Tab-separated table of C-alpha atoms in Angstrom:
chain	number	residue	atom	x	y	z
A	1	UNK	CA	2.339	8.715	-17.372
A	2	UNK	CA	1.863	7.545	-13.785
A	3	UNK	CA	0.108	4.258	-13.051
A	4	UNK	CA	-2.286	6.354	-10.990
A	5	UNK	CA	-2.672	9.711	-9.328
A	6	UNK	CA	-4.628	10.082	-6.113
A	7	UNK	CA	-5.466	7.538	-3.446
A	8	UNK	CA	-4.447	3.926	-3.833
A	9	UNK	CA	-5.788	1.661	-1.114
A	10	UNK	CA	-3.481	-0.932	0.408
A	11	UNK	CA	-6.437	-3.231	0.795
A	12	UNK	CA	-6.859	-5.834	3.537
A	13	UNK	CA	-7.244	-9.520	2.776
A	14	UNK	CA	-10.481	-10.663	4.442
A	15	UNK	CA	-10.446	-14.075	6.098
A	16	UNK	CA	-13.009	-16.654	7.142
A	17	UNK	CA	-12.923	-17.805	10.768
A	18	UNK	CA	-10.827	-20.795	9.682
A	19	UNK	CA	-8.280	-18.280	8.276
A	20	UNK	CA	-8.892	-19.155	4.645
A	21	UNK	CA	-9.215	-16.208	2.263
A	22	UNK	CA	-12.764	-14.845	2.010
A	23	UNK	CA	-13.037	-14.061	-1.700
A	24	UNK	CA	-16.722	-13.120	-1.550
A	25	UNK	CA	-15.924	-10.443	1.019
A	26	UNK	CA	-12.886	-9.303	-0.973
A	27	UNK	CA	-15.152	-8.712	-3.963
A	28	UNK	CA	-17.428	-6.558	-1.787
A	29	UNK	CA	-14.496	-4.521	-0.492
A	30	UNK	CA	-13.139	-3.960	-3.998
A	31	UNK	CA	-16.514	-2.714	-5.219
A	32	UNK	CA	-16.915	-0.428	-2.209
A	33	UNK	CA	-13.476	1.073	-2.776
A	34	UNK	CA	-14.229	1.823	-6.422
A	35	UNK	CA	-17.610	3.311	-5.528
A	36	UNK	CA	-15.902	5.382	-2.816
A	37	UNK	CA	-13.594	7.108	-5.275
A	38	UNK	CA	-10.386	5.157	-4.695
A	39	UNK	CA	-8.022	5.607	-7.639
A	40	UNK	CA	-6.102	2.304	-7.505
A	41	UNK	CA	-6.097	-1.029	-5.688
A	42	UNK	CA	-2.868	-2.278	-4.154
A	43	UNK	CA	-3.374	-5.975	-3.541
A	44	UNK	CA	-1.204	-8.234	-1.363
A	45	UNK	CA	0.787	-5.513	0.311
A	46	UNK	CA	1.689	-5.430	3.990
A	47	UNK	CA	-1.881	-4.462	4.874
A	48	UNK	CA	-3.066	-7.484	2.892
A	49	UNK	CA	-1.074	-9.805	5.181
A	50	UNK	CA	1.148	-10.855	2.300
A	51	UNK	CA	3.754	-12.211	4.724
A	52	UNK	CA	1.401	-14.966	5.868
A	53	UNK	CA	-0.119	-15.870	2.514
A	54	UNK	CA	1.393	-18.897	0.838
A	55	UNK	CA	2.773	-18.227	-2.636
A	56	UNK	CA	-0.208	-19.997	-4.298
A	57	UNK	CA	-2.640	-17.990	-2.128
A	58	UNK	CA	-0.747	-14.769	-2.841
A	59	UNK	CA	-1.039	-15.294	-6.587
A	60	UNK	CA	-4.678	-16.418	-6.359
A	61	UNK	CA	-5.611	-13.235	-4.464
A	62	UNK	CA	-3.832	-11.117	-7.078
A	63	UNK	CA	-5.585	-12.929	-9.936
A	64	UNK	CA	-8.962	-12.609	-8.230
A	65	UNK	CA	-8.574	-8.869	-7.647
A	66	UNK	CA	-7.474	-8.200	-11.222
A	67	UNK	CA	-10.367	-10.210	-12.647
A	68	UNK	CA	-12.962	-8.664	-10.337
A	69	UNK	CA	-11.832	-5.064	-10.774
A	70	UNK	CA	-11.866	-5.694	-14.517
A	71	UNK	CA	-9.928	-2.541	-15.498
A	72	UNK	CA	-12.294	-0.172	-13.678
A	73	UNK	CA	-9.245	1.259	-11.905
A	74	UNK	CA	-5.585	0.134	-11.909
A	75	UNK	CA	-4.596	-2.889	-9.840
A	76	UNK	CA	-1.044	-2.900	-8.509
A	77	UNK	CA	0.217	-6.231	-7.209
A	78	UNK	CA	2.590	-6.571	-4.288
A	79	UNK	CA	5.239	-9.028	-5.467
A	80	UNK	CA	8.242	-8.201	-3.311
A	81	UNK	CA	10.347	-10.811	-1.554
A	82	UNK	CA	13.681	-11.049	0.205
A	83	UNK	CA	14.606	-13.609	-2.451
A	84	UNK	CA	15.206	-12.022	-5.851
A	85	UNK	CA	14.195	-15.137	-7.774
A	86	UNK	CA	10.927	-15.449	-5.843
A	87	UNK	CA	10.125	-11.788	-6.539
A	88	UNK	CA	10.849	-12.364	-10.230
A	89	UNK	CA	8.544	-15.368	-10.436
A	90	UNK	CA	5.690	-13.646	-8.608
A	91	UNK	CA	6.131	-10.519	-10.735
A	92	UNK	CA	5.927	-12.567	-13.928
A	93	UNK	CA	2.762	-14.279	-12.692
A	94	UNK	CA	1.167	-10.948	-11.754
A	95	UNK	CA	1.991	-9.498	-15.164
A	96	UNK	CA	0.509	-12.537	-16.888
A	97	UNK	CA	-2.647	-12.145	-14.782
A	98	UNK	CA	-3.070	-8.591	-16.053
A	99	UNK	CA	-1.694	-6.396	-13.263
A	100	UNK	CA	-1.297	-2.743	-14.220
A	101	UNK	CA	1.847	-2.418	-12.130
A	102	UNK	CA	3.871	-3.937	-9.324
A	103	UNK	CA	4.735	-2.765	-5.821
A	104	UNK	CA	8.082	-4.264	-4.820
A	105	UNK	CA	9.293	-3.822	-1.254
A	106	UNK	CA	12.996	-3.747	-0.443
A	107	UNK	CA	14.338	-7.154	0.607
A	108	UNK	CA	13.672	-7.580	4.322
A	109	UNK	CA	15.950	-9.281	6.857
A	110	UNK	CA	18.813	-9.768	4.363
A	111	UNK	CA	19.736	-6.053	4.744
A	112	UNK	CA	21.124	-5.716	1.229
A	113	UNK	CA	23.673	-3.046	0.352
A	114	UNK	CA	22.688	-0.279	-2.054
A	115	UNK	CA	24.626	-2.150	-4.769
A	116	UNK	CA	22.592	-5.253	-3.961
A	117	UNK	CA	19.358	-3.282	-4.145
A	118	UNK	CA	20.251	-1.957	-7.586
A	119	UNK	CA	20.889	-5.492	-8.825
A	120	UNK	CA	17.728	-6.830	-7.126
A	121	UNK	CA	15.402	-4.227	-8.638
A	122	UNK	CA	17.074	-4.287	-12.037
A	123	UNK	CA	16.692	-8.051	-12.346
A	124	UNK	CA	13.020	-7.915	-11.370
A	125	UNK	CA	12.324	-5.054	-13.783
A	126	UNK	CA	14.065	-6.835	-16.649
A	127	UNK	CA	11.862	-9.903	-16.105
A	128	UNK	CA	8.598	-8.007	-16.795
A	129	UNK	CA	7.261	-5.232	-19.001
A	130	UNK	CA	4.824	-3.493	-16.650
A	131	UNK	CA	5.824	-0.549	-14.425
A	132	UNK	CA	7.295	-1.034	-10.967
A	133	UNK	CA	6.917	1.121	-7.865
A	134	UNK	CA	9.635	0.460	-5.313
A	135	UNK	CA	8.597	0.419	-1.649
A	136	UNK	CA	10.855	1.856	1.022
A	137	UNK	CA	9.778	1.068	4.580
A	138	UNK	CA	12.960	0.672	6.658
A	139	UNK	CA	11.074	0.402	9.970
A	140	UNK	CA	9.804	-2.990	8.792
A	141	UNK	CA	12.591	-4.203	6.521
A	142	UNK	CA	15.771	-3.022	8.236
A	143	UNK	CA	16.859	-1.721	4.844
A	144	UNK	CA	16.746	1.912	3.685
A	145	UNK	CA	16.520	2.659	-0.034
A	146	UNK	CA	18.778	5.696	-0.301
A	147	UNK	CA	17.812	8.697	-2.464
A	148	UNK	CA	20.763	8.239	-4.814
A	149	UNK	CA	19.810	4.589	-5.337
A	150	UNK	CA	16.203	5.456	-6.141
A	151	UNK	CA	17.304	8.183	-8.546
A	152	UNK	CA	19.749	5.835	-10.290
A	153	UNK	CA	17.137	3.108	-10.776
A	154	UNK	CA	14.429	5.461	-12.050
A	155	UNK	CA	16.840	7.066	-14.506
A	156	UNK	CA	18.455	3.860	-15.745
A	157	UNK	CA	15.743	1.171	-15.694
A	158	UNK	CA	12.869	2.014	-18.028
A	159	UNK	CA	9.989	0.360	-16.200
A	160	UNK	CA	11.010	1.374	-12.674
A	161	UNK	CA	8.830	4.440	-12.445
A	162	UNK	CA	8.402	5.388	-8.816
A	163	UNK	CA	8.647	4.813	-5.108
A	164	UNK	CA	6.285	4.430	-2.176
A	165	UNK	CA	8.152	6.331	0.525
A	166	UNK	CA	7.441	5.273	4.098
A	167	UNK	CA	10.726	6.167	5.752
A	168	UNK	CA	9.002	9.030	7.565
A	169	UNK	CA	12.069	11.159	6.823
A	170	UNK	CA	10.908	14.267	4.960
A	171	UNK	CA	14.496	15.439	4.474
A	172	UNK	CA	15.306	12.143	2.756
A	173	UNK	CA	12.280	12.533	0.477
A	174	UNK	CA	13.320	16.084	-0.427
A	175	UNK	CA	16.813	14.840	-1.313
A	176	UNK	CA	15.278	12.042	-3.373
A	177	UNK	CA	13.138	14.453	-5.382
A	178	UNK	CA	16.109	16.763	-5.879
A	179	UNK	CA	18.172	13.913	-7.321
A	180	UNK	CA	15.428	12.192	-9.317
A	181	UNK	CA	13.898	15.290	-10.876
A	182	UNK	CA	10.552	15.121	-12.613
A	183	UNK	CA	10.970	11.578	-13.882
A	184	UNK	CA	9.688	9.816	-10.770
A	185	UNK	CA	6.252	8.999	-9.384
A	186	UNK	CA	6.351	9.593	-5.646
A	187	UNK	CA	3.664	8.140	-3.379
A	188	UNK	CA	3.346	8.657	0.349
A	189	UNK	CA	3.502	5.447	2.323
A	190	UNK	CA	2.483	7.204	5.532
A	191	UNK	CA	-1.080	8.457	5.899
A	192	UNK	CA	0.019	11.251	8.248
A	193	UNK	CA	2.419	12.673	5.631
A	194	UNK	CA	0.305	12.725	2.479
A	195	UNK	CA	0.164	16.500	2.047
A	196	UNK	CA	3.868	17.027	2.903
A	197	UNK	CA	4.890	14.521	0.222
A	198	UNK	CA	2.484	15.994	-2.317
A	199	UNK	CA	4.150	19.356	-1.673
A	200	UNK	CA	7.458	17.801	-2.735
A	201	UNK	CA	6.016	16.607	-6.033
A	202	UNK	CA	4.140	13.475	-4.999
A	203	UNK	CA	1.428	11.900	-7.138
A	204	UNK	CA	-0.634	10.441	-4.314
A	205	UNK	CA	-0.725	7.964	-1.464
A	206	UNK	CA	-0.771	4.208	-1.013
A	207	UNK	CA	-3.024	4.232	1.991
A	208	UNK	CA	-4.191	2.214	4.970
A	209	UNK	CA	-6.643	4.962	5.949
A	210	UNK	CA	-8.464	4.501	2.630
A	211	UNK	CA	-9.731	1.102	3.818
A	212	UNK	CA	-12.073	2.866	6.241
A	213	UNK	CA	-12.309	6.338	4.661
A	214	UNK	CA	-11.950	5.944	0.885
A	215	UNK	CA	-13.789	9.115	-0.116
A	216	UNK	CA	-11.946	11.339	2.340
A	217	UNK	CA	-8.541	9.941	1.363
A	218	UNK	CA	-9.317	10.419	-2.320
A	219	UNK	CA	-10.571	13.956	-1.698
A	220	UNK	CA	-7.497	14.875	0.352
A	221	UNK	CA	-5.249	14.193	-2.619
A	222	UNK	CA	-7.641	15.395	-5.309
A	223	UNK	CA	-8.147	18.759	-3.624
A	224	UNK	CA	-4.438	19.344	-3.226
A	225	UNK	CA	-3.611	18.348	-6.805
A	226	UNK	CA	-6.430	20.587	-8.086
A	227	UNK	CA	-4.911	23.579	-6.307
A	228	UNK	CA	-7.105	23.551	-3.208
A	229	UNK	CA	-4.177	23.192	-0.840
A	230	UNK	CA	-6.181	24.399	2.154
A	231	UNK	CA	-8.923	21.856	1.482
A	232	UNK	CA	-6.465	18.993	1.202
A	233	UNK	CA	-4.618	20.100	4.319
A	234	UNK	CA	-7.874	20.343	6.274
A	235	UNK	CA	-8.703	16.685	5.600
A	236	UNK	CA	-5.122	15.658	6.424
A	237	UNK	CA	-5.194	17.384	9.801
A	238	UNK	CA	-8.702	16.218	10.692
A	239	UNK	CA	-7.635	12.627	9.980
A	240	UNK	CA	-4.573	12.691	12.247
A	241	UNK	CA	-6.283	11.207	15.363
A	242	UNK	CA	-7.803	8.405	13.272
A	243	UNK	CA	-4.491	7.726	11.538
A	244	UNK	CA	-2.792	7.582	14.925
A	245	UNK	CA	-5.370	5.056	16.130
A	246	UNK	CA	-4.938	2.964	12.972
A	247	UNK	CA	-1.247	2.649	13.795
A	248	UNK	CA	-1.383	2.336	17.582
A	249	UNK	CA	-0.590	-1.345	17.051
A	250	UNK	CA	1.248	-2.840	14.117
A	251	UNK	CA	-0.570	-2.622	10.781
A	252	UNK	CA	-2.916	-4.294	9.794
A	253	UNK	CA	-4.175	-5.175	13.289
A	254	UNK	CA	-6.090	-1.907	13.858
A	255	UNK	CA	-7.443	-1.475	10.321
A	256	UNK	CA	-8.958	-4.962	10.322
A	257	UNK	CA	-10.515	-4.225	13.691
A	258	UNK	CA	-11.839	-0.912	12.319
A	259	UNK	CA	-13.476	-2.641	9.361
A	260	UNK	CA	-15.036	-5.216	11.667
A	261	UNK	CA	-16.333	-2.407	13.899
A	262	UNK	CA	-17.954	-0.964	10.767
A	263	UNK	CA	-19.710	-4.299	10.171
A	264	UNK	CA	-17.582	-5.256	7.180
A	265	UNK	CA	-16.824	-8.719	8.620
A	266	UNK	CA	-13.270	-9.013	7.266
A	267	UNK	CA	-12.472	-11.699	9.813
A	268	UNK	CA	-9.437	-12.470	11.962
A	269	UNK	CA	-5.700	-12.042	11.472
A	270	UNK	CA	-3.224	-14.756	10.668
A	271	UNK	CA	-0.476	-15.436	13.193
A	272	UNK	CA	1.842	-14.097	14.395
A	273	UNK	CA	-0.469	-11.066	14.368
A	274	UNK	CA	-2.815	-11.018	17.339
A	275	UNK	CA	-6.112	-9.352	18.119
A	276	UNK	CA	-6.078	-5.756	19.297
A	277	UNK	CA	-5.715	-4.835	22.981
A	278	UNK	CA	-9.053	-3.712	24.517
A	279	UNK	CA	-7.812	-0.253	25.498
A	280	UNK	CA	-6.631	0.340	21.933
A	281	UNK	CA	-9.981	-0.803	20.545
A	282	UNK	CA	-11.633	1.922	22.606
A	283	UNK	CA	-9.142	4.486	21.316
A	284	UNK	CA	-9.886	3.363	17.767
A	285	UNK	CA	-13.674	3.522	18.265
A	286	UNK	CA	-13.406	7.065	19.628
A	287	UNK	CA	-11.269	8.249	16.715
A	288	UNK	CA	-13.578	6.650	14.160
A	289	UNK	CA	-16.682	8.256	15.648
A	290	UNK	CA	-14.996	11.662	15.839
A	291	UNK	CA	-14.027	11.373	12.163
A	292	UNK	CA	-17.629	10.613	11.258
A	293	UNK	CA	-17.371	6.891	10.590
A	294	UNK	CA	-20.468	4.924	11.603
A	295	UNK	CA	-19.939	1.836	13.713
A	296	UNK	CA	-22.111	-1.242	13.339
């Protein structure tokens, strides 16, 4: 059984002006996501600025989210690292805190071989008992998790159950699903490819878009999985301009700006991320309004 089916939000980490974590605001965002139909919370992923959270902060944010959500929907903790031992320790802590699953990105910068990736993921999985979703995003990590490697891990390591695929390569995803068969939970890691990946057997999306449009992102997946392929496709295509605007600068710069434009007051970004260029803010505003999102 999959950790979740539908729309999982890769939720932002709100900050105070002094760049400390704003837990009161995080609680509000979590409640709004649940009320908006989101099917799972992914905490401390890329969108949550995990790269600039200290390890104690990272674990505190995970613990807070798990406690606040209180089993209303699954909470999946981002615990990846380019150090296997660090990933193991964070994964153990997340499991102890009550996470329903883990999202583990491929090691970045090191550029591990496929053999190294098998060892990395196997060691992490053997250190915990909860399910693991691997995360393949070579544009950020410089490391591509090959279809044969994914299939091997899912078939041979009991609690490695799926992959968040953000390679953007539909042919690679098709090969992956051919090799892995029915025993894998596939999630789109690209908001502009949700329906294509569902058509290849996907279970849902781990979404940036859901931060600003939780109901629509949920409905896109729910309609498709219920057999209303036209309804799901309609939402996907209508969302394309907004998705484009949300990625016109590196994530999570635009999505934090979008939430602030909505009056959510999620605060600034930690360096080295910088505030959005004015011309891109205007592009984002236009796309949000056209999609029906109210600005503050």
